[in-house]
CSV table of C-alpha atoms in Angstrom, one decimal:
chain,number,residue,atom,x,y,z
D,1,MET,CA,69.1,97.1,107.3
D,2,ALA,CA,71.4,99.4,105.2
D,3,PRO,CA,70.9,99.1,101.4
D,4,ALA,CA,73.5,97.0,99.4
D,5,ALA,CA,75.4,99.9,98.4
D,6,LEU,CA,76.1,101.2,101.9
D,7,ARG,CA,76.9,97.6,103.1
D,8,ALA,CA,79.4,97.2,100.3
D,9,ARG,CA,81.0,100.4,101.4
D,10,ALA,CA,81.2,99.2,104.9
D,11,ASP,CA,82.8,96.0,103.7
D,12,ARG,CA,85.5,98.2,102.2
D,13,ALA,CA,86.0,100.2,105.1
D,14,CYS,CA,88.8,100.4,107.8
D,15,ALA,CA,90.3,97.0,108.6
D,16,HIS,CA,91.2,97.6,112.1
D,17,THR,CA,94.4,95.7,113.5
D,18,ALA,CA,97.9,95.5,111.8
D,19,CYS,CA,97.4,98.5,109.6
D,20,VAL,CA,96.3,100.6,112.3
D,21,ALA,CA,99.2,99.5,114.5
D,22,GLN,CA,101.9,100.1,112.0
D,23,ASN,CA,100.6,103.7,111.2
D,24,ASP,CA,100.5,104.4,115.0
D,25,LEU,CA,104.0,103.2,115.4
D,26,ARG,CA,105.3,105.3,112.5
D,27,ALA,CA,103.5,108.4,113.7
D,28,ASP,CA,104.7,108.1,117.4
D,29,VAL,CA,108.4,107.0,116.5
D,30,ALA,CA,109.0,108.9,113.4
D,31,GLY,CA,106.6,111.9,113.8
D,32,ALA,CA,105.1,111.0,110.4
D,33,VAL,CA,101.8,112.0,109.3
D,34,ASP,CA,100.7,108.7,107.6
D,35,ARG,CA,97.5,107.8,105.7
D,36,PRO,CA,96.1,104.7,107.2
D,37,ALA,CA,96.2,101.9,104.8
D,38,HIS,CA,92.5,100.9,105.6
D,39,ILE,CA,90.9,104.3,104.7
D,40,PRO,CA,87.9,103.7,102.5
D,41,ALA,CA,89.2,104.2,99.0
D,42,ARG,CA,85.9,106.1,98.1
D,43,ALA,CA,86.3,108.7,100.9
D,44,VAL,CA,89.9,109.4,100.0
D,45,SER,CA,89.5,109.6,96.2
D,46,ARG,CA,86.4,111.9,96.4
D,47,ALA,CA,88.4,114.1,98.8
D,48,ASP,CA,91.4,114.2,96.7
D,49,ALA,CA,89.3,115.0,93.6
D,50,ALA,CA,88.0,118.1,95.4
D,51,HIS,CA,91.6,119.5,95.6
D,52,ALA,CA,91.2,120.8,92.1
D,53,ALA,CA,88.4,122.9,93.2
D,54,PRO,CA,89.0,126.6,93.9
D,55,LEU,CA,90.4,127.5,97.4
D,56,ALA,CA,88.2,128.9,99.9
D,57,ALA,CA,89.1,130.6,103.2
D,58,VAL,CA,88.8,128.4,106.1
D,59,PRO,CA,86.6,129.8,108.9
D,60,ALA,CA,88.2,130.7,112.3
D,61,ASP,CA,88.0,128.2,115.0
D,62,ALA,CA,85.3,130.2,117.0
D,63,GLN,CA,83.2,130.6,113.8
D,64,LEU,CA,83.3,126.8,113.2
D,65,SER,CA,82.4,126.3,116.9
D,66,ARG,CA,79.3,128.6,116.5
D,67,TYR,CA,78.2,126.8,113.4
D,68,ALA,CA,78.6,123.5,115.3
D,69,VAL,CA,76.4,124.7,118.2
D,70,THR,CA,74.0,126.3,115.9
D,71,ALA,CA,73.5,123.0,114.1
D,72,LEU,CA,72.7,121.3,117.3
D,73,ILE,CA,70.4,124.1,118.4
D,74,GLU,CA,68.6,124.1,115.1
D,75,GLU,CA,68.3,120.2,115.0
D,76,ALA,CA,66.8,120.2,118.6
D,77,GLN,CA,64.3,123.1,117.8
D,78,LEU,CA,63.2,121.5,114.4
D,79,THR,CA,59.5,120.3,114.9
D,80,PRO,CA,57.8,117.9,114.5
D,81,LYS,CA,60.4,115.3,114.6
D,82,PRO,CA,59.3,111.6,115.2
D,83,ALA,CA,59.7,110.7,118.9
D,84,LEU,CA,62.6,113.2,119.4
D,85,VAL,CA,63.0,116.0,121.7
D,86,ASP,CA,61.4,119.1,119.9
D,87,ARG,CA,59.5,122.4,120.7
D,88,ARG,CA,56.5,120.0,121.6
D,89,GLY,CA,58.1,118.0,124.3
D,90,SER,CA,60.6,115.2,125.1
D,91,GLY,CA,59.5,112.6,122.6
D,92,ALA,CA,60.6,109.1,123.8
D,93,HIS,CA,63.0,110.6,126.1
D,94,ARG,CA,62.4,110.9,130.0
D,95,ASP,CA,65.5,112.6,130.9
D,96,LEU,CA,65.7,115.3,128.2
D,97,ASP,CA,63.7,118.1,127.0
D,98,LEU,CA,64.4,121.2,124.7
D,99,ALA,CA,65.9,123.4,127.5
D,100,THR,CA,68.4,120.6,128.3
D,101,MET,CA,69.5,120.1,124.8
D,102,LEU,CA,70.0,123.7,124.4
D,103,ARG,CA,72.3,124.0,127.6
D,104,SER,CA,74.2,121.1,126.3
D,105,ALA,CA,74.8,122.6,122.9
D,106,HIS,CA,75.9,125.9,124.4
D,107,ALA,CA,78.1,124.0,126.9
D,108,LEU,CA,80.0,122.4,124.0
D,109,GLU,CA,81.0,125.5,122.2
D,110,PRO,CA,84.5,125.6,123.9
D,111,THR,CA,84.9,121.8,123.0
D,112,PHE,CA,84.2,122.4,119.3
D,113,ALA,CA,86.5,125.4,119.2
D,114,ALA,CA,89.3,123.2,120.8
D,115,LEU,CA,88.9,120.5,118.2
D,116,ALA,CA,89.2,123.0,115.6
D,117,ARG,CA,92.3,124.4,117.0
D,118,ALA,CA,93.9,121.1,117.5
D,119,ALA,CA,93.2,120.1,113.8
D,120,ARG,CA,94.4,123.3,112.5
D,121,ARG,CA,97.6,123.2,114.3
D,122,ARG,CA,98.3,119.5,113.4
D,123,GLY,CA,97.3,120.3,109.9
D,124,GLU,CA,96.9,116.8,108.6
D,125,PRO,CA,95.0,113.6,109.8
D,126,SER,CA,97.2,111.5,112.1
D,127,ALA,CA,97.4,109.2,115.0
D,128,LEU,CA,98.6,112.1,117.2
D,129,LEU,CA,95.6,114.2,116.2
D,130,ARG,CA,93.2,111.4,116.7
D,131,THR,CA,94.6,111.1,120.2
D,132,GLU,CA,94.3,114.8,121.0
D,133,LEU,CA,90.9,115.1,119.6
D,134,ALA,CA,89.7,112.1,121.7
D,135,GLN,CA,91.0,113.8,124.9
D,136,ILE,CA,89.2,117.0,124.0
D,137,GLY,CA,86.1,115.1,123.1
D,138,ARG,CA,86.0,113.3,126.5
D,139,ALA,CA,86.5,116.7,128.5
D,140,GLY,CA,83.5,117.9,126.2
D,141,GLU,CA,81.4,114.9,127.4
D,142,HIS,CA,82.0,116.0,131.1
D,143,ASP,CA,81.0,119.5,130.2
D,144,MET,CA,77.7,118.2,128.5
D,145,LEU,CA,76.9,116.0,131.5
D,146,ARG,CA,77.4,118.9,134.0
D,147,ALA,CA,75.3,121.1,132.0
D,148,THR,CA,72.5,118.4,131.6
D,149,GLY,CA,72.6,117.0,135.1
D,150,GLY,CA,73.9,113.7,133.9
D,151,SER,CA,72.0,113.2,130.9
D,152,ASN,CA,73.4,112.2,127.4
D,153,ALA,CA,72.2,114.8,125.2
D,154,HIS,CA,75.0,115.0,122.6
D,155,ARG,CA,77.5,112.4,123.0
D,156,GLY,CA,77.1,111.1,119.5
D,157,ALA,CA,77.1,114.6,118.1
D,158,ILE,CA,80.5,115.3,119.8
D,159,TRP,CA,82.0,112.5,117.6
D,160,ILE,CA,80.0,113.2,114.4
D,161,VAL,CA,80.0,116.9,114.3
D,162,GLY,CA,83.3,117.2,116.1
D,163,LEU,CA,85.1,115.3,113.5
D,164,LEU,CA,83.5,117.5,110.8
D,165,VAL,CA,84.8,120.5,112.7
D,166,ALA,CA,88.2,119.1,112.7
D,167,GLY,CA,88.0,118.2,109.0
D,168,ALA,CA,86.8,121.7,108.2
D,169,SER,CA,89.5,123.5,110.1
D,170,MET,CA,92.4,122.1,108.4
D,171,PRO,CA,94.2,124.6,106.1
D,172,GLY,CA,94.7,124.2,102.4
D,173,GLY,CA,93.3,122.0,99.7
D,174,GLY,CA,90.1,122.5,98.0
D,175,THR,CA,86.9,124.5,98.7
D,176,GLN,CA,85.2,123.9,101.9
D,177,ARG,CA,82.0,123.9,100.1
D,178,HIS,CA,82.7,120.4,98.8
D,179,ALA,CA,81.1,118.1,101.3
D,180,ALA,CA,83.2,115.0,100.2
D,181,HIS,CA,86.4,116.9,100.8
D,182,VAL,CA,85.4,117.9,104.4
D,183,CYS,CA,83.9,114.5,105.1
D,184,GLY,CA,87.0,112.7,103.7
D,185,ARG,CA,89.4,114.5,105.8
D,186,ALA,CA,87.2,113.7,108.7
D,187,ALA,CA,87.1,110.0,107.7
D,188,ARG,CA,91.0,109.8,107.7
D,189,ILE,CA,91.0,111.1,111.2
D,190,ALA,CA,88.3,108.6,112.3
D,191,CYS,CA,90.2,105.7,110.8
D,192,PHE,CA,93.0,106.0,113.3
D,193,PRO,CA,92.2,104.4,116.7
D,194,ASP,CA,91.5,106.1,120.2
D,195,ARG,CA,94.4,104.2,121.9
D,196,PHE,CA,93.6,105.5,125.3
D,197,ALA,CA,90.0,105.1,125.4
D,198,ALA,CA,88.7,102.7,128.1
D,199,PRO,CA,86.3,100.0,126.8
D,200,SER,CA,83.2,101.4,125.6
D,201,ASN,CA,79.9,100.1,127.3
D,202,SER,CA,77.7,102.8,125.9
D,203,HIS,CA,74.2,102.0,124.5
D,204,GLY,CA,75.2,102.6,121.0
D,205,GLU,CA,78.3,100.4,121.4
D,206,ARG,CA,76.2,97.6,122.9
D,207,ALA,CA,73.7,97.9,120.2
D,208,ARG,CA,76.4,97.9,117.5
D,209,GLN,CA,78.1,94.7,118.9
D,210,ARG,CA,74.6,93.0,119.4
D,211,TYR,CA,73.2,93.7,116.0
D,212,GLN,CA,76.5,93.7,114.0
D,213,VAL,CA,76.0,97.2,112.5
D,214,GLY,CA,78.5,99.8,111.8
D,215,GLY,CA,77.3,102.7,114.1
D,216,ALA,CA,78.7,106.1,114.5
D,217,ARG,CA,82.2,105.0,114.1
D,218,ARG,CA,81.7,103.2,110.8
D,219,GLU,CA,79.6,106.1,109.6
D,220,ALA,CA,82.6,108.4,110.2
D,221,GLN,CA,85.2,106.1,108.8
D,222,ASP,CA,83.2,105.6,105.6
D,223,GLY,CA,83.1,109.3,104.9
D,224,PHE,CA,79.6,110.1,106.3
D,225,PRO,CA,77.6,108.6,103.5
D,226,HIS,CA,74.3,109.3,105.1
D,227,VAL,CA,75.3,113.0,105.2
D,228,VAL,CA,77.0,113.4,101.7
D,229,GLU,CA,74.8,111.0,99.7
D,230,ILE,CA,71.5,111.3,101.5
D,231,GLY,CA,71.1,114.2,103.9
D,232,LEU,CA,72.6,117.0,101.9
D,233,PRO,CA,71.0,115.9,98.5
D,234,ALA,CA,67.6,115.5,100.1
D,235,LEU,CA,68.0,118.9,101.8
D,236,VAL,CA,68.9,120.6,98.5
D,237,ALA,CA,66.1,118.7,96.3
D,238,ALA,CA,63.6,119.9,98.9
D,239,ARG,CA,64.7,123.5,98.8
D,240,ALA,CA,64.6,123.3,94.8
D,241,ARG,CA,61.1,122.2,95.1
D,242,GLY,CA,60.2,125.3,97.0
D,243,ILE,CA,59.5,123.5,100.3
D,244,ALA,CA,59.7,125.4,103.5
D,245,GLU,CA,62.9,125.3,105.3
D,246,ASP,CA,61.6,123.3,108.3
D,247,ALA,CA,59.9,120.8,106.0
D,248,ALA,CA,63.0,120.3,103.9
D,249,ARG,CA,65.0,119.6,107.0
D,250,LEU,CA,62.5,117.1,108.3
D,251,ASP,CA,62.5,115.4,104.8
D,252,ALA,CA,66.3,115.2,105.1
D,253,LEU,CA,66.0,113.6,108.6
D,254,LEU,CA,63.6,111.1,107.2
D,255,ALA,CA,65.7,110.4,104.2
D,256,ILE,CA,68.6,109.5,106.6
D,257,MET,CA,66.3,107.4,108.6
D,258,VAL,CA,65.2,105.2,105.8
D,259,SER,CA,68.7,103.5,105.4
D,260,LEU,CA,70.5,104.2,108.7
D,261,ASP,CA,71.0,101.2,111.0
D,262,ASP,CA,70.3,103.6,113.8
D,263,THR,CA,71.8,102.2,117.2
D,264,CYS,CA,69.6,104.6,119.2
D,265,LEU,CA,66.4,102.8,117.8
D,266,LEU,CA,68.3,99.3,118.2
D,267,HIS,CA,69.1,100.0,121.7
D,268,ARG,CA,65.8,101.1,122.7
D,269,ALA,CA,63.5,98.6,120.6
D,270,GLY,CA,65.7,96.3,118.8
D,271,LEU,CA,65.0,95.4,115.3
D,272,PRO,CA,61.3,96.0,115.6
D,273,GLY,CA,62.2,99.7,116.5
D,274,LEU,CA,64.6,99.9,113.7
D,275,HIS,CA,62.3,98.5,111.1
D,276,ALA,CA,59.4,100.7,112.3
D,277,GLY,CA,61.5,103.8,112.1
D,278,GLN,CA,62.8,102.8,108.5
D,279,ARG,CA,59.4,101.8,107.3
D,280,GLY,CA,57.6,104.8,108.7
D,281,ALA,CA,60.1,107.3,107.3
D,282,ARG,CA,59.9,105.7,103.9
D,283,ARG,CA,56.1,106.1,104.0
D,284,VAL,CA,56.2,109.7,104.7
D,285,LEU,CA,58.5,110.4,101.7
D,286,ALA,CA,56.4,108.3,99.6
D,287,ALA,CA,53.4,110.4,100.4
D,288,GLY,CA,55.1,113.5,99.2
D,289,GLY,CA,57.1,114.3,102.4
D,290,SER,CA,56.2,116.1,105.7
D,291,SER,CA,54.9,119.3,103.9
D,292,THR,CA,51.9,117.4,102.4
D,293,HIS,CA,48.5,116.5,104.3
D,294,ALA,CA,49.3,112.8,103.5
D,295,GLY,CA,53.0,113.0,104.5
D,296,ALA,CA,52.1,114.8,107.8
D,297,ALA,CA,49.6,112.0,108.6
D,298,ALA,CA,52.2,109.3,107.8
D,299,LEU,CA,54.6,111.3,110.0
D,300,ALA,CA,52.1,111.5,112.9
D,301,ALA,CA,51.7,107.6,112.5
D,302,LEU,CA,55.4,107.1,112.4
D,303,GLU,CA,55.8,109.0,115.7
D,304,HIS,CA,52.9,107.0,117.2
D,305,ASP,CA,54.7,103.7,116.4
D,306,LEU,CA,58.1,105.0,117.7
D,307,LEU,CA,56.5,106.2,121.0
D,308,SER,CA,54.7,102.9,121.5
D,309,LEU,CA,58.0,101.2,121.3
D,310,ASN,CA,59.7,103.9,123.4
D,311,ALA,CA,62.2,104.4,120.6
D,312,SER,CA,63.7,107.5,119.0
D,313,PRO,CA,66.0,107.9,116.0
D,314,GLY,CA,68.8,109.8,117.8
D,315,GLY,CA,71.5,108.6,115.4
D,316,ALA,CA,69.6,110.1,112.5
D,317,ALA,CA,69.3,113.3,114.5
D,318,ASP,CA,73.1,113.6,114.9
D,319,LEU,CA,73.5,113.2,111.2
D,320,LEU,CA,70.8,115.8,110.5
D,321,ALA,CA,73.0,118.1,112.6
D,322,ALA,CA,76.0,117.2,110.8
D,323,THR,CA,74.1,118.0,107.5
D,324,LEU,CA,73.1,121.5,108.8
D,325,PHE,CA,76.8,122.2,109.9
D,326,LEU,CA,77.9,121.4,106.4
D,327,ASP,CA,75.1,123.5,105.0
D,328,MET,CA,76.3,126.5,107.2
D,329,LEU,CA,79.8,126.1,105.9
D,330,ALA,CA,78.7,126.2,102.4
D,331,ARG,CA,76.8,129.5,103.1
D,332,HIS,CA,80.0,130.9,104.9
D,333,ASP,CA,82.0,130.1,101.8
D,334,ALA,CA,79.4,131.8,99.5
D,335,GLY,CA,79.3,135.0,101.7
D,336,GLY,CA,76.0,134.1,103.3
D,337,SER,CA,74.3,133.6,99.8
D,338,PRO,CA,72.2,130.5,99.0
D,339,VAL,CA,74.4,127.9,97.3
D,340,THR,CA,74.4,124.9,95.1
D,341,TRP,CA,76.1,122.1,96.9
D,342,ASN,CA,79.1,120.6,95.0
D,343,ILE,CA,78.4,117.3,96.7
């Protein structure tokens, strides 16, 4: 399961019930924009600390949407990923291939633009914004399903990347290059409930309840720790060692897999699938990463193990897409130049 530090953060995360109801009532009756009392203290404090950083121009809604779509496309095209759709084939998925993933990503561009517009217009996280974003996201799911012929290519990414698009689009307050700032604002949105959502019976939700893990919702409410504290640092460190970009991104994916309680793995193969993914990813990194001969062999073994279980780390893939989105945002702020992340 997750390491102690991540479990401790989850224990401090959103306490759903009375605090949520009180904030919702104030937002609806008084029109107030309140910070939920149950927002993780770490996410808020790190985001607030970023306000002292130099102000950077917020990208336009269409630009944010293009970054989000590009992140989904580049994640899908990254090869070789363990048991995931990539240029070689469908991995453990019978209803998805690369062409389907790309159609889904392109179909979501209007959704991401609408999420950005809504967040920019509201200006601050609130219950009303959370409700509006949820409605846009559900419409985006329908667009995705139409584009894929009914296959779920990016439901998790609509939530994960969509929240980051919303967090990045809000005007004012600190440099967009500060990952904790963007993720902190997204976390504040995620801590409000989706009051009009039907009870979820998704694969991820069933796995979350059965195995008592946080899932995508907790990841967002905690401020995206697997992006800010794992994915981005791993990507930056690999680049600093001179590793080729695809290998650096693969190593970031593997670093995320090591500690993520991936509900995609849990749904498909239970705890054996989760443990196989975590142990296998750890072996690849211990062997020097995917760019080394030993690491490549360990990566092939990891894929073999996951395919034998019909399991794939789809949750980690969504978080890699989130990592790539924030990386593109940093490059935008730097005028397209390579940047050193202020993580």
